[in-house]
mmCIF file of C-alpha atoms and ligand atoms in Angstrom:
data_model
loop_
_atom_site.group_PDB
_atom_site.id
_atom_site.type_symbol
_atom_site.label_atom_id
_atom_site.label_comp_id
_atom_site.label_asym_id
_atom_site.label_seq_id
_atom_site.Cartn_x
_atom_site.Cartn_y
_atom_site.Cartn_z
ATOM 1 C CA MET S 10 39.911 -57.163 -78.284
ATOM 2 C CA PRO S 11 36.118 -57.611 -78.648
ATOM 3 C CA ASP S 12 34.233 -60.033 -76.434
ATOM 4 C CA LEU S 13 33.690 -63.137 -78.512
ATOM 5 C CA VAL S 14 32.766 -66.758 -77.842
ATOM 6 C CA ILE S 15 34.936 -68.959 -80.065
ATOM 7 C CA ARG S 16 34.145 -72.675 -80.050
ATOM 8 C CA PRO S 17 34.230 -75.773 -82.265
ATOM 9 C CA ALA S 18 31.245 -75.865 -84.630
ATOM 10 C CA THR S 19 28.468 -78.441 -84.337
ATOM 11 C CA PRO S 20 26.032 -79.646 -87.052
ATOM 12 C CA ALA S 21 23.436 -77.192 -85.662
ATOM 13 C CA ASP S 22 25.717 -74.334 -86.798
ATOM 14 C CA ALA S 23 25.330 -75.120 -90.515
ATOM 15 C CA PRO S 24 22.727 -72.361 -91.181
ATOM 16 C CA GLY S 25 24.745 -69.695 -89.341
ATOM 17 C CA ILE S 26 28.019 -70.655 -91.025
ATOM 18 C CA ALA S 27 26.306 -70.704 -94.439
ATOM 19 C CA THR S 28 24.922 -67.201 -93.847
ATOM 20 C CA VAL S 29 28.378 -65.851 -92.962
ATOM 21 C CA HIS S 30 29.965 -67.746 -95.856
ATOM 22 C CA VAL S 31 27.661 -66.331 -98.543
ATOM 23 C CA GLY S 32 27.502 -62.791 -97.088
ATOM 24 C CA SER S 33 31.254 -62.573 -96.636
ATOM 25 C CA TRP S 34 32.012 -63.981 -100.103
ATOM 26 C CA GLN S 35 29.573 -61.592 -101.798
ATOM 27 C CA ALA S 36 31.071 -58.558 -100.051
ATOM 28 C CA ALA S 37 34.757 -59.550 -100.083
ATOM 29 C CA TYR S 38 34.851 -60.782 -103.657
ATOM 30 C CA ALA S 39 32.685 -58.112 -105.316
ATOM 31 C CA GLY S 40 34.705 -56.925 -108.297
ATOM 32 C CA LEU S 41 37.192 -59.794 -107.823
ATOM 33 C CA LEU S 42 35.009 -62.766 -108.839
ATOM 34 C CA PRO S 43 32.355 -62.791 -111.604
ATOM 35 C CA GLU S 44 29.146 -61.023 -110.562
ATOM 36 C CA GLU S 45 26.924 -63.863 -111.851
ATOM 37 C CA PHE S 46 28.865 -66.341 -109.717
ATOM 38 C CA LEU S 47 28.506 -64.213 -106.573
ATOM 39 C CA SER S 48 24.827 -63.396 -107.062
ATOM 40 C CA GLY S 49 24.128 -67.091 -107.714
ATOM 41 C CA LEU S 50 25.525 -68.191 -104.339
ATOM 42 C CA SER S 51 22.763 -69.660 -102.221
ATOM 43 C CA VAL S 52 22.646 -69.880 -98.439
ATOM 44 C CA GLU S 53 20.501 -73.030 -98.750
ATOM 45 C CA ALA S 54 23.089 -74.803 -100.921
ATOM 46 C CA ARG S 55 25.923 -73.715 -98.612
ATOM 47 C CA GLU S 56 23.902 -74.896 -95.618
ATOM 48 C CA GLN S 57 23.664 -78.374 -97.141
ATOM 49 C CA PHE S 58 27.410 -78.363 -97.800
ATOM 50 C CA TRP S 59 28.213 -77.345 -94.217
ATOM 51 C CA ALA S 60 25.658 -79.724 -92.691
ATOM 52 C CA ALA S 61 27.328 -82.658 -94.496
ATOM 53 C CA ASN S 62 30.790 -81.394 -93.597
ATOM 54 C CA LEU S 63 29.927 -80.920 -89.909
ATOM 55 C CA ALA S 64 28.253 -84.333 -89.680
ATOM 56 C CA ASP S 65 31.329 -86.100 -91.098
ATOM 57 C CA THR S 66 33.420 -87.103 -88.102
ATOM 58 C CA SER S 67 36.223 -88.491 -90.309
ATOM 59 C CA VAL S 68 37.375 -85.107 -91.619
ATOM 60 C CA PRO S 69 40.796 -84.020 -90.308
ATOM 61 C CA HIS S 70 40.033 -80.315 -90.030
ATOM 62 C CA THR S 71 38.633 -78.159 -87.231
ATOM 63 C CA ILE S 72 35.825 -75.674 -87.787
ATOM 64 C CA LEU S 73 35.476 -72.836 -85.273
ATOM 65 C CA THR S 74 32.598 -70.407 -84.931
ATOM 66 C CA ALA S 75 32.572 -66.957 -83.345
ATOM 67 C CA THR S 76 29.512 -65.466 -81.660
ATOM 68 C CA PRO S 77 29.094 -62.398 -79.466
ATOM 69 C CA PRO S 78 28.519 -63.401 -75.813
ATOM 70 C CA GLY S 79 24.855 -64.112 -75.131
ATOM 71 C CA SER S 80 23.972 -64.153 -78.826
ATOM 72 C CA ALA S 81 23.016 -67.129 -80.960
ATOM 73 C CA THR S 82 24.097 -65.365 -84.171
ATOM 74 C CA ILE S 83 27.279 -66.693 -85.696
ATOM 75 C CA THR S 84 29.331 -63.709 -86.873
ATOM 76 C CA GLY S 85 32.384 -65.571 -88.124
ATOM 77 C CA PHE S 86 33.920 -68.958 -88.765
ATOM 78 C CA ALA S 87 37.319 -70.401 -89.571
ATOM 79 C CA VAL S 88 38.681 -73.761 -90.697
ATOM 80 C CA PHE S 89 42.141 -75.227 -90.188
ATOM 81 C CA GLY S 90 43.778 -78.632 -90.482
ATOM 82 C CA PRO S 91 46.550 -80.478 -92.293
ATOM 83 C CA SER S 92 47.812 -78.835 -95.486
ATOM 84 C CA ARG S 93 46.224 -80.163 -98.661
ATOM 85 C CA ASP S 94 49.185 -79.105 -100.814
ATOM 86 C CA ASP S 95 51.208 -81.712 -102.728
ATOM 87 C CA ASP S 96 54.494 -80.284 -101.472
ATOM 88 C CA ALA S 97 53.463 -80.226 -97.795
ATOM 89 C CA THR S 98 55.167 -82.284 -95.102
ATOM 90 C CA PRO S 99 53.100 -83.914 -92.318
ATOM 91 C CA HIS S 100 54.225 -81.001 -90.129
ATOM 92 C CA THR S 101 52.458 -78.436 -92.308
ATOM 93 C CA GLY S 102 49.038 -77.159 -91.279
ATOM 94 C CA GLU S 103 46.695 -74.987 -93.327
ATOM 95 C CA LEU S 104 44.375 -72.143 -92.433
ATOM 96 C CA SER S 105 41.799 -72.840 -95.122
ATOM 97 C CA SER S 106 39.051 -70.319 -94.281
ATOM 98 C CA ILE S 107 38.416 -67.285 -92.133
ATOM 99 C CA TYR S 108 35.260 -65.315 -92.827
ATOM 100 C CA LEU S 109 33.268 -62.737 -90.870
ATOM 101 C CA LEU S 110 29.932 -61.098 -91.573
ATOM 102 C CA PRO S 111 30.761 -57.847 -93.407
ATOM 103 C CA SER S 112 29.140 -55.802 -90.603
ATOM 104 C CA GLU S 113 31.831 -57.122 -88.237
ATOM 105 C CA TRP S 114 34.932 -56.380 -90.317
ATOM 106 C CA GLY S 115 37.595 -54.132 -88.856
ATOM 107 C CA ARG S 116 36.619 -54.541 -85.188
ATOM 108 C CA GLY S 117 39.233 -57.018 -84.012
ATOM 109 C CA MET S 118 37.077 -60.134 -84.410
ATOM 110 C CA GLY S 119 39.204 -61.530 -87.233
ATOM 111 C CA ARG S 120 42.262 -61.167 -85.058
ATOM 112 C CA ALA S 121 40.592 -63.033 -82.173
ATOM 113 C CA LEU S 122 39.451 -65.876 -84.433
ATOM 114 C CA HIS S 123 42.849 -66.003 -86.151
ATOM 115 C CA GLU S 124 44.646 -66.247 -82.799
ATOM 116 C CA GLU S 125 42.499 -69.231 -81.822
ATOM 117 C CA CYS S 126 43.269 -70.916 -85.163
ATOM 118 C CA VAL S 127 47.006 -70.343 -84.728
ATOM 119 C CA ARG S 128 46.784 -71.826 -81.214
ATOM 120 C CA GLY S 129 45.077 -74.919 -82.651
ATOM 121 C CA LEU S 130 47.511 -75.187 -85.550
ATOM 122 C CA ALA S 131 50.547 -74.795 -83.271
ATOM 123 C CA ALA S 132 49.349 -77.727 -81.154
ATOM 124 C CA GLN S 133 49.564 -79.998 -84.218
ATOM 125 C CA PHE S 134 52.006 -78.536 -86.736
ATOM 126 C CA GLU S 135 55.358 -76.750 -87.072
ATOM 127 C CA VAL S 136 54.373 -74.372 -89.837
ATOM 128 C CA ALA S 137 51.120 -73.233 -91.436
ATOM 129 C CA THR S 138 50.255 -72.051 -94.923
ATOM 130 C CA LEU S 139 47.222 -70.418 -96.498
ATOM 131 C CA TRP S 140 46.036 -69.486 -99.976
ATOM 132 C CA VAL S 141 44.526 -66.099 -100.723
ATOM 133 C CA LEU S 142 43.310 -64.520 -103.942
ATOM 134 C CA SER S 143 46.112 -62.214 -105.111
ATOM 135 C CA THR S 144 43.570 -59.395 -105.531
ATOM 136 C CA ASN S 145 42.120 -59.784 -101.995
ATOM 137 C CA THR S 146 44.125 -56.882 -100.602
ATOM 138 C CA ARG S 147 42.018 -56.588 -97.420
ATOM 139 C CA ALA S 148 42.758 -60.165 -96.389
ATOM 140 C CA ARG S 149 46.392 -59.938 -97.476
ATOM 141 C CA GLY S 150 46.892 -56.859 -95.295
ATOM 142 C CA PHE S 151 45.242 -58.652 -92.383
ATOM 143 C CA TYR S 152 47.451 -61.742 -92.786
ATOM 144 C CA GLU S 153 50.621 -59.687 -93.199
ATOM 145 C CA ARG S 154 49.759 -57.752 -90.027
ATOM 146 C CA ALA S 155 49.447 -61.135 -88.264
ATOM 147 C CA GLY S 156 52.932 -62.184 -89.390
ATOM 148 C CA TRP S 157 52.209 -64.294 -92.471
ATOM 149 C CA VAL S 158 54.773 -63.962 -95.273
ATOM 150 C CA MET S 159 54.368 -64.860 -98.957
ATOM 151 C CA ASP S 160 56.413 -67.954 -99.781
ATOM 152 C CA GLY S 161 56.628 -67.305 -103.521
ATOM 153 C CA THR S 162 54.229 -70.091 -104.558
ATOM 154 C CA THR S 163 51.245 -69.187 -106.728
ATOM 155 C CA LYS S 164 48.498 -71.178 -108.443
ATOM 156 C CA VAL S 165 45.880 -70.359 -111.017
ATOM 157 C CA GLU S 166 42.277 -71.556 -110.738
ATOM 158 C CA THR S 167 39.753 -71.290 -113.536
ATOM 159 C CA MET S 168 36.035 -70.561 -113.207
ATOM 160 C CA SER S 169 33.035 -70.244 -115.488
ATOM 161 C CA ASP S 170 34.298 -72.976 -117.855
ATOM 162 C CA GLY S 171 37.711 -71.386 -118.148
ATOM 163 C CA ALA S 172 36.396 -67.890 -118.924
ATOM 164 C CA VAL S 173 37.802 -66.502 -115.674
ATOM 165 C CA THR S 174 41.254 -67.186 -114.287
ATOM 166 C CA LEU S 175 42.151 -66.383 -110.706
ATOM 167 C CA GLU S 176 45.598 -66.195 -109.212
ATOM 168 C CA GLU S 177 46.126 -67.283 -105.622
ATOM 169 C CA VAL S 178 49.269 -66.672 -103.609
ATOM 170 C CA ARG S 179 50.508 -68.771 -100.707
ATOM 171 C CA TYR S 180 51.521 -67.369 -97.337
ATOM 172 C CA ARG S 181 53.472 -69.125 -94.601
ATOM 173 C CA LEU S 182 53.616 -68.727 -90.822
ATOM 174 C CA PRO S 183 56.158 -70.517 -88.587
ATOM 175 C CA LEU S 184 54.319 -71.839 -85.546
ATOM 176 C CA GLY S 185 57.219 -71.477 -83.104
ATOM 177 C CA GLY S 186 57.579 -73.855 -80.220
HETATM 178 C C1 LIG U 205 39.937 -60.837 -93.401
HETATM 179 C C2 LIG U 205 39.060 -60.690 -92.146
HETATM 180 C C3 LIG U 205 38.830 -62.079 -91.530
HETATM 181 C C4 LIG U 205 39.831 -59.818 -91.147
HETATM 182 O O1 LIG U 205 39.080 -59.670 -89.967
HETATM 183 P P1 LIG U 205 38.812 -58.240 -89.324
HETATM 184 O O2 LIG U 205 37.983 -58.434 -88.117
HETATM 185 O O3 LIG U 205 38.299 -57.333 -90.385
HETATM 186 O O4 LIG U 205 40.283 -57.776 -88.919
HETATM 187 P P2 LIG U 205 40.679 -57.154 -87.486
HETATM 188 O O5 LIG U 205 39.835 -55.959 -87.237
HETATM 189 O O6 LIG U 205 40.655 -58.235 -86.449
HETATM 190 O O7 LIG U 205 42.179 -56.697 -87.761
HETATM 191 C C5 LIG U 205 43.276 -57.310 -87.077
HETATM 192 C C6 LIG U 205 44.518 -56.512 -87.320
HETATM 193 O O8 LIG U 205 44.816 -56.539 -88.729
HETATM 194 C C7 LIG U 205 44.877 -55.198 -89.217
HETATM 195 N N1 LIG U 205 44.287 -55.213 -90.548
HETATM 196 C C8 LIG U 205 43.066 -55.643 -90.911
HETATM 197 N N2 LIG U 205 42.897 -55.502 -92.235
HETATM 198 C C9 LIG U 205 44.044 -54.931 -92.691
HETATM 199 C C10 LIG U 205 44.488 -54.509 -93.965
HETATM 200 N N3 LIG U 205 43.740 -54.643 -95.050
HETATM 201 N N4 LIG U 205 45.732 -53.990 -94.077
HETATM 202 C C11 LIG U 205 46.533 -53.853 -92.996
HETATM 203 N N5 LIG U 205 46.159 -54.239 -91.747
HETATM 204 C C12 LIG U 205 44.932 -54.758 -91.617
HETATM 205 C C13 LIG U 205 44.054 -54.385 -88.260
HETATM 206 O O9 LIG U 205 44.427 -53.020 -88.276
HETATM 207 C C14 LIG U 205 44.363 -55.047 -86.953
HETATM 208 O O10 LIG U 205 45.628 -54.601 -86.501
HETATM 209 P P3 LIG U 205 45.918 -54.454 -84.910
HETATM 210 O O11 LIG U 205 45.806 -55.863 -84.364
HETATM 211 O O12 LIG U 205 47.275 -53.886 -84.854
HETATM 212 O O13 LIG U 205 44.852 -53.565 -84.369
HETATM 213 C C15 LIG U 205 37.698 -60.011 -92.447
HETATM 214 O O14 LIG U 205 37.924 -58.710 -92.937
HETATM 215 C C16 LIG U 205 36.869 -60.780 -93.457
HETATM 216 O O15 LIG U 205 36.051 -61.619 -93.098
HETATM 217 N N6 LIG U 205 37.063 -60.476 -94.759
HETATM 218 C C17 LIG U 205 36.312 -61.111 -95.836
HETATM 219 C C18 LIG U 205 36.644 -62.571 -96.001
HETATM 220 C C19 LIG U 205 38.045 -62.843 -96.489
HETATM 221 O O16 LIG U 205 38.557 -62.214 -97.405
HETATM 222 N N7 LIG U 205 38.657 -63.871 -95.863
HETATM 223 C C20 LIG U 205 39.970 -64.334 -96.235
HETATM 224 C C21 LIG U 205 39.875 -65.307 -97.356
HETATM 225 S S1 LIG U 205 41.477 -65.937 -97.820
#
């Protein structure tokens, strides 16, 4: 397991989270999402989104950041909270994001961040779900390795004024206890 400092994010983390968000999206979704959408993603716009999100103390979710010890550079972030799905019970949590800088993939950091999210989810919920693009085989392999199982629910999102349709599949993880 790599040495990693994992802690709740603060508003000062907005630039670092935005950098990971855009870099990870552009690398992970190349060939899966429209090129013009990915190349149009802006760190500045994402920074504004995250700054507003992090400043809003009424949101029910938790945002975690990961940094190497002694470094100020955020290399990953994750978000979890109550499920936003219509069919969810109050006992259902959701892992809504987990993203690392592409240079950090495959070195155990995702596992460390995921474990911290599952710990946080298990303190509040009985079961967790997540949505992943059906074509995101890297992430699906990672989740399956961590014990998540497809629950048979899918949804279709549209992008670019309906020109692009994307299928997402839902995974489920019992939280034990
Ligand atoms: C998905 C992501 C968070 C995984 O993090 P990571 O640091 O690359 O994964 P790790 O190195 O911690 O791997 C953890 C375990 O999963 C396994 N694993 C990782 N990817 C895998 C894959 N595609 N298939 C099978 N197993 C995989 C590893 O072998 C490792 O197993 P081990 O614990 O037995 O050694 C990271 O690759 C990422 O940021 N991807 C882009 C963003 C993304 O798609 N996020 C999900 C959106 S829904």
